[in-house]
PDB file of C-alpha atoms and ligand atoms in Angstrom:
ATOM      1  CA  UNK A   1      72.790 -40.551  46.154  1.00 47.00           C
ATOM      2  CA  UNK A   2      73.188 -37.256  44.415  1.00 52.00           C
ATOM      3  CA  UNK A   3      71.034 -36.042  41.560  1.00 53.00           C
ATOM      4  CA  UNK A   4      73.057 -35.744  38.385  1.00 57.00           C
ATOM      5  CA  UNK A   5      72.886 -32.583  36.292  1.00 54.00           C
ATOM      6  CA  UNK A   6      70.969 -34.438  33.606  1.00 57.00           C
ATOM      7  CA  UNK A   7      68.131 -35.319  36.005  1.00 65.00           C
ATOM      8  CA  UNK A   8      67.893 -31.943  37.700  1.00 73.00           C
ATOM      9  CA  UNK A   9      65.317 -29.606  36.105  1.00 83.00           C
ATOM     10  CA  UNK A  10      67.082 -26.847  34.232  1.00 90.00           C
ATOM     11  CA  UNK A  11      66.663 -23.384  35.790  1.00 93.00           C
ATOM     12  CA  UNK A  12      64.266 -21.044  34.004  1.00 95.00           C
ATOM     13  CA  UNK A  13      65.953 -17.901  32.767  1.00 97.00           C
ATOM     14  CA  UNK A  14      64.956 -14.830  30.742  1.00 98.00           C
ATOM     15  CA  UNK A  15      67.460 -13.245  28.380  1.00 97.00           C
ATOM     16  CA  UNK A  16      67.824  -9.479  28.151  1.00 98.00           C
ATOM     17  CA  UNK A  17      69.774  -7.084  25.944  1.00 98.00           C
ATOM     18  CA  UNK A  18      70.824  -3.558  26.921  1.00 97.00           C
ATOM     19  CA  UNK A  19      70.741  -1.601  23.680  1.00 97.00           C
ATOM     20  CA  UNK A  20      73.136   1.338  24.053  1.00 96.00           C
ATOM     21  CA  UNK A  21      76.045   3.112  22.376  1.00 93.00           C
ATOM     22  CA  UNK A  22      78.805   2.611  24.953  1.00 86.00           C
ATOM     23  CA  UNK A  23      81.447   4.853  23.369  1.00 84.00           C
ATOM     24  CA  UNK A  24      82.720   7.946  25.196  1.00 79.00           C
ATOM     25  CA  UNK A  25      83.733   9.366  21.799  1.00 83.00           C
ATOM     26  CA  UNK A  26      80.779   9.112  19.412  1.00 84.00           C
ATOM     27  CA  UNK A  27      82.671  10.315  16.339  1.00 85.00           C
ATOM     28  CA  UNK A  28      82.898   7.676  13.667  1.00 84.00           C
ATOM     29  CA  UNK A  29      80.219   5.160  12.733  1.00 86.00           C
ATOM     30  CA  UNK A  30      78.292   3.455  15.540  1.00 90.00           C
ATOM     31  CA  UNK A  31      78.594  -0.324  15.709  1.00 91.00           C
ATOM     32  CA  UNK A  32      75.617  -1.167  17.935  1.00 95.00           C
ATOM     33  CA  UNK A  33      73.246  -1.575  15.011  1.00 96.00           C
ATOM     34  CA  UNK A  34      75.263  -4.324  13.262  1.00 95.00           C
ATOM     35  CA  UNK A  35      76.030  -6.029  16.597  1.00 95.00           C
ATOM     36  CA  UNK A  36      72.363  -5.957  17.610  1.00 97.00           C
ATOM     37  CA  UNK A  37      71.437  -7.666  14.344  1.00 97.00           C
ATOM     38  CA  UNK A  38      73.952 -10.417  15.082  1.00 95.00           C
ATOM     39  CA  UNK A  39      72.430 -10.898  18.544  1.00 97.00           C
ATOM     40  CA  UNK A  40      68.831 -10.846  17.277  1.00 97.00           C
ATOM     41  CA  UNK A  41      69.727 -13.492  14.675  1.00 97.00           C
ATOM     42  CA  UNK A  42      71.552 -15.600  17.259  1.00 96.00           C
ATOM     43  CA  UNK A  43      68.684 -15.584  19.773  1.00 97.00           C
ATOM     44  CA  UNK A  44      66.105 -16.150  17.040  1.00 97.00           C
ATOM     45  CA  UNK A  45      68.042 -19.231  15.889  1.00 96.00           C
ATOM     46  CA  UNK A  46      68.022 -20.433  19.508  1.00 97.00           C
ATOM     47  CA  UNK A  47      64.268 -19.821  19.817  1.00 97.00           C
ATOM     48  CA  UNK A  48      64.664 -17.174  22.527  1.00 98.00           C
ATOM     49  CA  UNK A  49      62.651 -13.950  22.755  1.00 98.00           C
ATOM     50  CA  UNK A  50      64.386 -11.148  24.641  1.00 98.00           C
ATOM     51  CA  UNK A  51      63.553  -8.169  26.757  1.00 98.00           C
ATOM     52  CA  UNK A  52      65.460  -5.321  25.109  1.00 98.00           C
ATOM     53  CA  UNK A  53      66.178  -2.354  27.390  1.00 98.00           C
ATOM     54  CA  UNK A  54      66.690   0.540  24.984  1.00 98.00           C
ATOM     55  CA  UNK A  55      68.418   3.871  25.623  1.00 98.00           C
ATOM     56  CA  UNK A  56      65.926   6.345  24.153  1.00 98.00           C
ATOM     57  CA  UNK A  57      68.633   8.250  22.254  1.00 96.00           C
ATOM     58  CA  UNK A  58      68.855   5.130  20.094  1.00 95.00           C
ATOM     59  CA  UNK A  59      65.106   5.064  19.519  1.00 96.00           C
ATOM     60  CA  UNK A  60      65.592   8.501  17.930  1.00 95.00           C
ATOM     61  CA  UNK A  61      68.808   7.691  16.087  1.00 95.00           C
ATOM     62  CA  UNK A  62      67.768   4.262  14.800  1.00 97.00           C
ATOM     63  CA  UNK A  63      63.955   3.966  15.029  1.00 97.00           C
ATOM     64  CA  UNK A  64      63.920   1.185  12.414  1.00 98.00           C
ATOM     65  CA  UNK A  65      66.076  -0.983  14.671  1.00 98.00           C
ATOM     66  CA  UNK A  66      63.659  -0.486  17.578  1.00 98.00           C
ATOM     67  CA  UNK A  67      60.710  -1.275  15.322  1.00 98.00           C
ATOM     68  CA  UNK A  68      62.499  -4.440  14.218  1.00 98.00           C
ATOM     69  CA  UNK A  69      63.085  -5.510  17.846  1.00 98.00           C
ATOM     70  CA  UNK A  70      59.322  -5.399  18.460  1.00 98.00           C
ATOM     71  CA  UNK A  71      58.410  -6.892  15.073  1.00 98.00           C
ATOM     72  CA  UNK A  72      60.626  -9.916  15.769  1.00 98.00           C
ATOM     73  CA  UNK A  73      58.680 -10.662  18.948  1.00 98.00           C
ATOM     74  CA  UNK A  74      60.992  -9.193  21.574  1.00 98.00           C
ATOM     75  CA  UNK A  75      59.820  -6.949  24.413  1.00 98.00           C
ATOM     76  CA  UNK A  76      60.921  -3.304  24.068  1.00 98.00           C
ATOM     77  CA  UNK A  77      61.706  -1.742  27.456  1.00 98.00           C
ATOM     78  CA  UNK A  78      63.347   1.470  28.697  1.00 98.00           C
ATOM     79  CA  UNK A  79      67.025   1.913  29.621  1.00 98.00           C
ATOM     80  CA  UNK A  80      66.822   5.696  30.307  1.00 98.00           C
ATOM     81  CA  UNK A  81      67.068   8.675  27.985  1.00 98.00           C
ATOM     82  CA  UNK A  82      70.849   9.086  27.744  1.00 96.00           C
ATOM     83  CA  UNK A  83      72.367   6.407  30.047  1.00 95.00           C
ATOM     84  CA  UNK A  84      73.081   8.806  32.893  1.00 95.00           C
ATOM     85  CA  UNK A  85      73.347   6.999  36.278  1.00 96.00           C
ATOM     86  CA  UNK A  86      70.602   7.856  38.782  1.00 97.00           C
ATOM     87  CA  UNK A  87      72.955   9.510  41.293  1.00 97.00           C
ATOM     88  CA  UNK A  88      73.524  12.237  38.707  1.00 97.00           C
ATOM     89  CA  UNK A  89      69.780  12.942  38.454  1.00 96.00           C
ATOM     90  CA  UNK A  90      67.333  15.077  40.378  1.00 97.00           C
ATOM     91  CA  UNK A  91      63.831  13.614  40.859  1.00 97.00           C
ATOM     92  CA  UNK A  92      62.346  16.362  38.656  1.00 97.00           C
ATOM     93  CA  UNK A  93      64.714  15.840  35.757  1.00 98.00           C
ATOM     94  CA  UNK A  94      64.460  12.063  36.097  1.00 98.00           C
ATOM     95  CA  UNK A  95      60.653  12.231  35.920  1.00 98.00           C
ATOM     96  CA  UNK A  96      60.706  14.490  32.859  1.00 98.00           C
ATOM     97  CA  UNK A  97      63.427  12.654  30.936  1.00 98.00           C
ATOM     98  CA  UNK A  98      62.148   9.154  31.737  1.00 98.00           C
ATOM     99  CA  UNK A  99      58.647  10.105  30.539  1.00 98.00           C
ATOM    100  CA  UNK A 100      60.283  11.431  27.356  1.00 98.00           C
ATOM    101  CA  UNK A 101      62.333   8.243  26.982  1.00 98.00           C
ATOM    102  CA  UNK A 102      59.336   5.943  27.458  1.00 98.00           C
ATOM    103  CA  UNK A 103      57.341   7.900  24.854  1.00 98.00           C
ATOM    104  CA  UNK A 104      60.219   7.868  22.328  1.00 98.00           C
ATOM    105  CA  UNK A 105      60.665   4.094  22.627  1.00 98.00           C
ATOM    106  CA  UNK A 106      56.910   3.471  22.416  1.00 98.00           C
ATOM    107  CA  UNK A 107      56.717   5.684  19.296  1.00 98.00           C
ATOM    108  CA  UNK A 108      59.534   3.814  17.566  1.00 98.00           C
ATOM    109  CA  UNK A 109      58.415   0.330  18.670  1.00 98.00           C
ATOM    110  CA  UNK A 110      54.670   0.826  18.303  1.00 97.00           C
ATOM    111  CA  UNK A 111      54.248  -0.998  21.610  1.00 97.00           C
ATOM    112  CA  UNK A 112      53.576  -0.025  25.227  1.00 97.00           C
ATOM    113  CA  UNK A 113      56.675  -0.105  27.428  1.00 98.00           C
ATOM    114  CA  UNK A 114      56.221  -1.477  30.977  1.00 98.00           C
ATOM    115  CA  UNK A 115      59.811  -2.339  31.986  1.00 98.00           C
ATOM    116  CA  UNK A 116      62.692  -0.105  33.096  1.00 98.00           C
ATOM    117  CA  UNK A 117      66.372  -0.783  33.782  1.00 98.00           C
ATOM    118  CA  UNK A 118      68.571   1.907  35.370  1.00 98.00           C
ATOM    119  CA  UNK A 119      71.974   2.539  33.759  1.00 97.00           C
ATOM    120  CA  UNK A 120      74.769   0.530  35.495  1.00 94.00           C
ATOM    121  CA  UNK A 121      72.432  -0.854  38.225  1.00 95.00           C
ATOM    122  CA  UNK A 122      72.429   2.659  39.710  1.00 97.00           C
ATOM    123  CA  UNK A 123      69.202   2.189  41.694  1.00 97.00           C
ATOM    124  CA  UNK A 124      70.685   2.056  45.211  1.00 97.00           C
ATOM    125  CA  UNK A 125      69.756   3.076  48.773  1.00 96.00           C
ATOM    126  CA  UNK A 126      70.681   6.668  47.849  1.00 96.00           C
ATOM    127  CA  UNK A 127      68.547   6.786  44.708  1.00 97.00           C
ATOM    128  CA  UNK A 128      65.590   4.714  45.952  1.00 96.00           C
ATOM    129  CA  UNK A 129      63.381   7.797  45.347  1.00 96.00           C
ATOM    130  CA  UNK A 130      63.443   6.781  41.676  1.00 97.00           C
ATOM    131  CA  UNK A 131      61.233   3.744  42.374  1.00 97.00           C
ATOM    132  CA  UNK A 132      58.216   5.897  43.239  1.00 96.00           C
ATOM    133  CA  UNK A 133      58.813   7.973  40.093  1.00 97.00           C
ATOM    134  CA  UNK A 134      58.841   4.803  37.976  1.00 98.00           C
ATOM    135  CA  UNK A 135      55.497   3.756  39.455  1.00 96.00           C
ATOM    136  CA  UNK A 136      54.062   7.196  38.688  1.00 97.00           C
ATOM    137  CA  UNK A 137      55.269   6.959  35.081  1.00 98.00           C
ATOM    138  CA  UNK A 138      53.389   3.690  34.521  1.00 97.00           C
ATOM    139  CA  UNK A 139      56.236   1.194  34.660  1.00 98.00           C
ATOM    140  CA  UNK A 140      55.074  -2.197  35.964  1.00 98.00           C
ATOM    141  CA  UNK A 141      58.525  -3.528  36.754  1.00 98.00           C
ATOM    142  CA  UNK A 142      62.122  -2.459  37.164  1.00 98.00           C
ATOM    143  CA  UNK A 143      65.288  -4.475  36.737  1.00 98.00           C
ATOM    144  CA  UNK A 144      67.702  -1.958  38.173  1.00 98.00           C
ATOM    145  CA  UNK A 145      69.126  -3.252  41.453  1.00 97.00           C
ATOM    146  CA  UNK A 146      72.395  -5.100  42.068  1.00 96.00           C
ATOM    147  CA  UNK A 147      71.672  -6.559  45.533  1.00 96.00           C
ATOM    148  CA  UNK A 148      75.330  -6.777  46.624  1.00 94.00           C
ATOM    149  CA  UNK A 149      78.263  -4.531  47.471  1.00 91.00           C
ATOM    150  CA  UNK A 150      79.976  -3.355  44.285  1.00 86.00           C
ATOM    151  CA  UNK A 151      82.800  -0.969  43.352  1.00 82.00           C
ATOM    152  CA  UNK A 152      80.363   0.921  41.100  1.00 85.00           C
ATOM    153  CA  UNK A 153      76.738   0.758  42.254  1.00 91.00           C
ATOM    154  CA  UNK A 154      75.272  -1.805  44.598  1.00 93.00           C
ATOM    155  CA  UNK A 155      72.414  -2.123  47.074  1.00 96.00           C
ATOM    156  CA  UNK A 156      73.497  -4.887  49.491  1.00 95.00           C
ATOM    157  CA  UNK A 157      70.478  -4.372  51.802  1.00 96.00           C
ATOM    158  CA  UNK A 158      67.982  -5.054  49.000  1.00 97.00           C
ATOM    159  CA  UNK A 159      66.398  -8.527  48.726  1.00 96.00           C
ATOM    160  CA  UNK A 160      67.932 -10.900  46.165  1.00 96.00           C
ATOM    161  CA  UNK A 161      64.540 -12.152  44.995  1.00 97.00           C
ATOM    162  CA  UNK A 162      61.680 -10.147  43.419  1.00 98.00           C
ATOM    163  CA  UNK A 163      60.114  -7.523  45.645  1.00 98.00           C
ATOM    164  CA  UNK A 164      57.627  -4.703  45.407  1.00 97.00           C
ATOM    165  CA  UNK A 165      58.804  -1.218  46.280  1.00 97.00           C
ATOM    166  CA  UNK A 166      56.669   0.265  49.094  1.00 90.00           C
ATOM    167  CA  UNK A 167      55.673   2.939  46.605  1.00 86.00           C
ATOM    168  CA  UNK A 168      56.524   1.855  43.086  1.00 85.00           C
ATOM    169  CA  UNK A 169      56.644  -1.106  40.748  1.00 96.00           C
ATOM    170  CA  UNK A 170      57.890  -4.661  41.112  1.00 98.00           C
ATOM    171  CA  UNK A 171      61.684  -5.026  41.221  1.00 98.00           C
ATOM    172  CA  UNK A 172      63.472  -7.971  39.618  1.00 98.00           C
ATOM    173  CA  UNK A 173      66.992  -7.664  41.093  1.00 98.00           C
ATOM    174  CA  UNK A 174      70.056  -8.930  39.226  1.00 97.00           C
ATOM    175  CA  UNK A 175      70.870 -12.530  40.135  1.00 96.00           C
ATOM    176  CA  UNK A 176      74.176 -12.518  42.017  1.00 95.00           C
ATOM    177  CA  UNK A 177      76.608 -15.202  43.152  1.00 93.00           C
ATOM    178  CA  UNK A 178      79.788 -15.146  45.174  1.00 89.00           C
ATOM    179  CA  UNK A 179      83.043 -15.662  43.293  1.00 84.00           C
ATOM    180  CA  UNK A 180      86.062 -15.178  45.535  1.00 79.00           C
ATOM    181  CA  UNK A 181      85.603 -12.086  47.654  1.00 76.00           C
ATOM    182  CA  UNK A 182      82.614 -10.445  46.070  1.00 82.00           C
ATOM    183  CA  UNK A 183      79.097 -11.205  44.889  1.00 87.00           C
ATOM    184  CA  UNK A 184      78.748 -10.420  41.199  1.00 89.00           C
ATOM    185  CA  UNK A 185      75.920 -10.273  38.636  1.00 90.00           C
ATOM    186  CA  UNK A 186      77.394 -13.390  37.058  1.00 87.00           C
ATOM    187  CA  UNK A 187      74.844 -13.941  34.284  1.00 90.00           C
ATOM    188  CA  UNK A 188      75.755 -11.001  32.113  1.00 87.00           C
ATOM    189  CA  UNK A 189      78.116  -8.514  30.570  1.00 82.00           C
ATOM    190  CA  UNK A 190      81.785  -9.033  31.190  1.00 77.00           C
ATOM    191  CA  UNK A 191      81.186 -11.467  34.078  1.00 84.00           C
ATOM    192  CA  UNK A 192      79.686 -13.891  31.596  1.00 84.00           C
ATOM    193  CA  UNK A 193      82.674 -13.302  29.312  1.00 83.00           C
ATOM    194  CA  UNK A 194      85.298 -13.932  31.996  1.00 82.00           C
ATOM    195  CA  UNK A 195      83.873 -16.524  34.435  1.00 85.00           C
ATOM    196  CA  UNK A 196      84.407 -20.190  33.542  1.00 86.00           C
ATOM    197  CA  UNK A 197      81.223 -21.807  32.182  1.00 87.00           C
ATOM    198  CA  UNK A 198      81.161 -24.560  34.821  1.00 89.00           C
ATOM    199  CA  UNK A 199      81.275 -21.957  37.609  1.00 90.00           C
ATOM    200  CA  UNK A 200      78.373 -20.066  36.034  1.00 90.00           C
ATOM    201  CA  UNK A 201      76.319 -23.274  35.770  1.00 90.00           C
ATOM    202  CA  UNK A 202      77.097 -24.238  39.379  1.00 91.00           C
ATOM    203  CA  UNK A 203      76.093 -20.752  40.591  1.00 93.00           C
ATOM    204  CA  UNK A 204      72.873 -21.026  38.572  1.00 93.00           C
ATOM    205  CA  UNK A 205      71.930 -24.242  40.362  1.00 91.00           C
ATOM    206  CA  UNK A 206      72.468 -22.550  43.737  1.00 91.00           C
ATOM    207  CA  UNK A 207      70.109 -19.642  43.121  1.00 93.00           C
ATOM    208  CA  UNK A 208      67.098 -19.406  45.457  1.00 91.00           C
ATOM    209  CA  UNK A 209      63.912 -21.001  44.101  1.00 90.00           C
ATOM    210  CA  UNK A 210      62.020 -17.715  44.238  1.00 92.00           C
ATOM    211  CA  UNK A 211      64.702 -15.811  42.285  1.00 94.00           C
ATOM    212  CA  UNK A 212      63.812 -14.326  38.910  1.00 97.00           C
ATOM    213  CA  UNK A 213      66.787 -15.361  36.803  1.00 97.00           C
ATOM    214  CA  UNK A 214      67.835 -13.166  33.928  1.00 97.00           C
ATOM    215  CA  UNK A 215      70.955 -12.720  31.867  1.00 96.00           C
ATOM    216  CA  UNK A 216      72.085  -9.539  30.138  1.00 96.00           C
ATOM    217  CA  UNK A 217      74.276  -8.743  27.178  1.00 95.00           C
ATOM    218  CA  UNK A 218      75.266  -5.553  25.337  1.00 95.00           C
ATOM    219  CA  UNK A 219      75.866  -5.166  21.593  1.00 95.00           C
ATOM    220  CA  UNK A 220      79.600  -4.551  22.276  1.00 92.00           C
ATOM    221  CA  UNK A 221      79.951  -7.801  24.264  1.00 92.00           C
ATOM    222  CA  UNK A 222      80.155  -9.731  20.973  1.00 89.00           C
ATOM    223  CA  UNK A 223      82.197  -7.155  19.021  1.00 88.00           C
ATOM    224  CA  UNK A 224      85.647  -8.774  18.863  1.00 81.00           C
ATOM    225  CA  UNK A 225      86.970  -6.499  16.114  1.00 84.00           C
ATOM    226  CA  UNK A 226      86.179  -3.096  17.616  1.00 86.00           C
ATOM    227  CA  UNK A 227      89.342  -0.975  18.023  1.00 81.00           C
ATOM    228  CA  UNK A 228      89.997  -0.020  21.648  1.00 83.00           C
ATOM    229  CA  UNK A 229      88.173   3.087  22.838  1.00 85.00           C
ATOM    230  CA  UNK A 230      87.172   4.506  26.224  1.00 84.00           C
ATOM    231  CA  UNK A 231      83.726   3.550  27.499  1.00 82.00           C
ATOM    232  CA  UNK A 232      81.510   6.469  28.563  1.00 81.00           C
ATOM    233  CA  UNK A 233      81.785   7.073  32.310  1.00 81.00           C
ATOM    234  CA  UNK A 234      84.304   4.262  32.965  1.00 81.00           C
ATOM    235  CA  UNK A 235      87.907   4.449  34.208  1.00 84.00           C
ATOM    236  CA  UNK A 236      90.625   3.152  31.842  1.00 85.00           C
ATOM    237  CA  UNK A 237      91.005  -0.278  33.494  1.00 82.00           C
ATOM    238  CA  UNK A 238      87.244  -0.882  33.262  1.00 81.00           C
ATOM    239  CA  UNK A 239      87.279   0.208  29.593  1.00 83.00           C
ATOM    240  CA  UNK A 240      90.073  -2.321  28.980  1.00 81.00           C
ATOM    241  CA  UNK A 241      88.143  -5.138  30.693  1.00 79.00           C
ATOM    242  CA  UNK A 242      85.028  -4.248  28.705  1.00 78.00           C
ATOM    243  CA  UNK A 243      87.029  -4.302  25.470  1.00 80.00           C
ATOM    244  CA  UNK A 244      88.964  -7.551  25.901  1.00 75.00           C
ATOM    245  CA  UNK A 245      87.801 -11.170  25.737  1.00 78.00           C
ATOM    246  CA  UNK A 246      84.807 -10.745  23.438  1.00 80.00           C
ATOM    247  CA  UNK A 247      85.508 -13.423  20.833  1.00 78.00           C
ATOM    248  CA  UNK A 248      83.953 -16.250  22.867  1.00 86.00           C
ATOM    249  CA  UNK A 249      80.765 -14.434  23.923  1.00 88.00           C
ATOM    250  CA  UNK A 250      78.512 -15.939  21.255  1.00 91.00           C
ATOM    251  CA  UNK A 251      79.580 -19.459  22.154  1.00 91.00           C
ATOM    252  CA  UNK A 252      79.095 -18.732  25.858  1.00 91.00           C
ATOM    253  CA  UNK A 253      75.597 -17.379  25.223  1.00 93.00           C
ATOM    254  CA  UNK A 254      74.701 -20.478  23.211  1.00 94.00           C
ATOM    255  CA  UNK A 255      75.940 -22.702  26.048  1.00 92.00           C
ATOM    256  CA  UNK A 256      73.971 -20.702  28.606  1.00 94.00           C
ATOM    257  CA  UNK A 257      70.785 -21.049  26.538  1.00 95.00           C
ATOM    258  CA  UNK A 258      71.332 -24.827  26.462  1.00 94.00           C
ATOM    259  CA  UNK A 259      72.032 -25.028  30.200  1.00 92.00           C
ATOM    260  CA  UNK A 260      68.679 -23.441  31.111  1.00 94.00           C
ATOM    261  CA  UNK A 261      65.036 -23.501  30.176  1.00 96.00           C
ATOM    262  CA  UNK A 262      64.705 -20.197  28.298  1.00 97.00           C
ATOM    263  CA  UNK A 263      61.832 -18.140  29.666  1.00 97.00           C
ATOM    264  CA  UNK A 264      59.612 -15.581  27.921  1.00 98.00           C
ATOM    265  CA  UNK A 265      60.527 -11.878  28.220  1.00 98.00           C
ATOM    266  CA  UNK A 266      60.354 -10.343  31.713  1.00 98.00           C
ATOM    267  CA  UNK A 267      57.277  -8.195  30.980  1.00 98.00           C
ATOM    268  CA  UNK A 268      55.276 -11.270  29.967  1.00 98.00           C
ATOM    269  CA  UNK A 269      56.220 -13.043  33.189  1.00 98.00           C
ATOM    270  CA  UNK A 270      55.219  -9.997  35.234  1.00 98.00           C
ATOM    271  CA  UNK A 271      51.919  -9.604  33.391  1.00 97.00           C
ATOM    272  CA  UNK A 272      51.129 -13.302  33.800  1.00 97.00           C
ATOM    273  CA  UNK A 273      51.372 -12.783  37.583  1.00 96.00           C
ATOM    274  CA  UNK A 274      54.555 -14.833  38.068  1.00 96.00           C
ATOM    275  CA  UNK A 275      55.722 -12.573  40.908  1.00 96.00           C
ATOM    276  CA  UNK A 276      52.330 -11.710  42.421  1.00 94.00           C
ATOM    277  CA  UNK A 277      53.488 -12.973  45.854  1.00 95.00           C
ATOM    278  CA  UNK A 278      56.604 -10.766  45.959  1.00 97.00           C
ATOM    279  CA  UNK A 279      57.003  -9.132  49.391  1.00 97.00           C
ATOM    280  CA  UNK A 280      57.124  -5.372  49.848  1.00 97.00           C
ATOM    281  CA  UNK A 281      60.495  -3.782  50.594  1.00 97.00           C
ATOM    282  CA  UNK A 282      60.843  -0.293  52.021  1.00 91.00           C
ATOM    283  CA  UNK A 283      64.454   0.891  52.273  1.00 89.00           C
ATOM    284  CA  UNK A 284      65.299   2.238  55.728  1.00 81.00           C
TER     285      UNK A 284
HETATM  286 ZN1   ZN B   1      73.506   0.166  30.140  1.00 70.67          ZN
END
């Protein structure tokens, strides 16, 4: 006899938001602020508190928005100073700019920041030096690794469940699942917009028990009326994929919330000791 979906306990999942201005051309009014309000209202109506990874440029440009994120009970976290991938950094500049970013977000939010997410999952075997820097800067966890091969950034040798960097904080890698030829971070961004809902739910049920499940969304993921524009750092075909198929995102997010047991923000899980048994991983 098989267990039906109704009887199976729903997987526990944290929801995260990457707060950034994705446009290559920043002339004209930014749309992230209005889109973020829509998302904050949506998740509040669903009773979900988020971890919000904030690009520090936004903490300077729109400090009231960052203050509001914290005031509404969400966890403010750091998504770099200017969304530059780690392979374009030197350790010295990374240390300086990430310290600056953390301070700017803490100033705007009025809260201590303990979580970090690298732009575009750019923490890989080549940039693993960044983990030690994050530890030195006082971050308690990172959510920066895509533990699979990927056309952009991936770290296929990294564990798929939480681990502690040999020197550095705890890492909560992106949950991945195989669709066709490649393993993808299926719980967020354009994967969540394009993959059929039943396939996402099936992949969720197949995740390892010790995985830390989290989903991610960007303000632009729900912006169905934005005119087409290039996305910073992305080739044209990626910009097109990121632009299309946004109208159903809200409905898909609502369905995902109902398919899982929404968890508290990542920082609260880390601080409550949820991943205290995570093994240490030292990249070779
Ligand atoms: Zn980002």
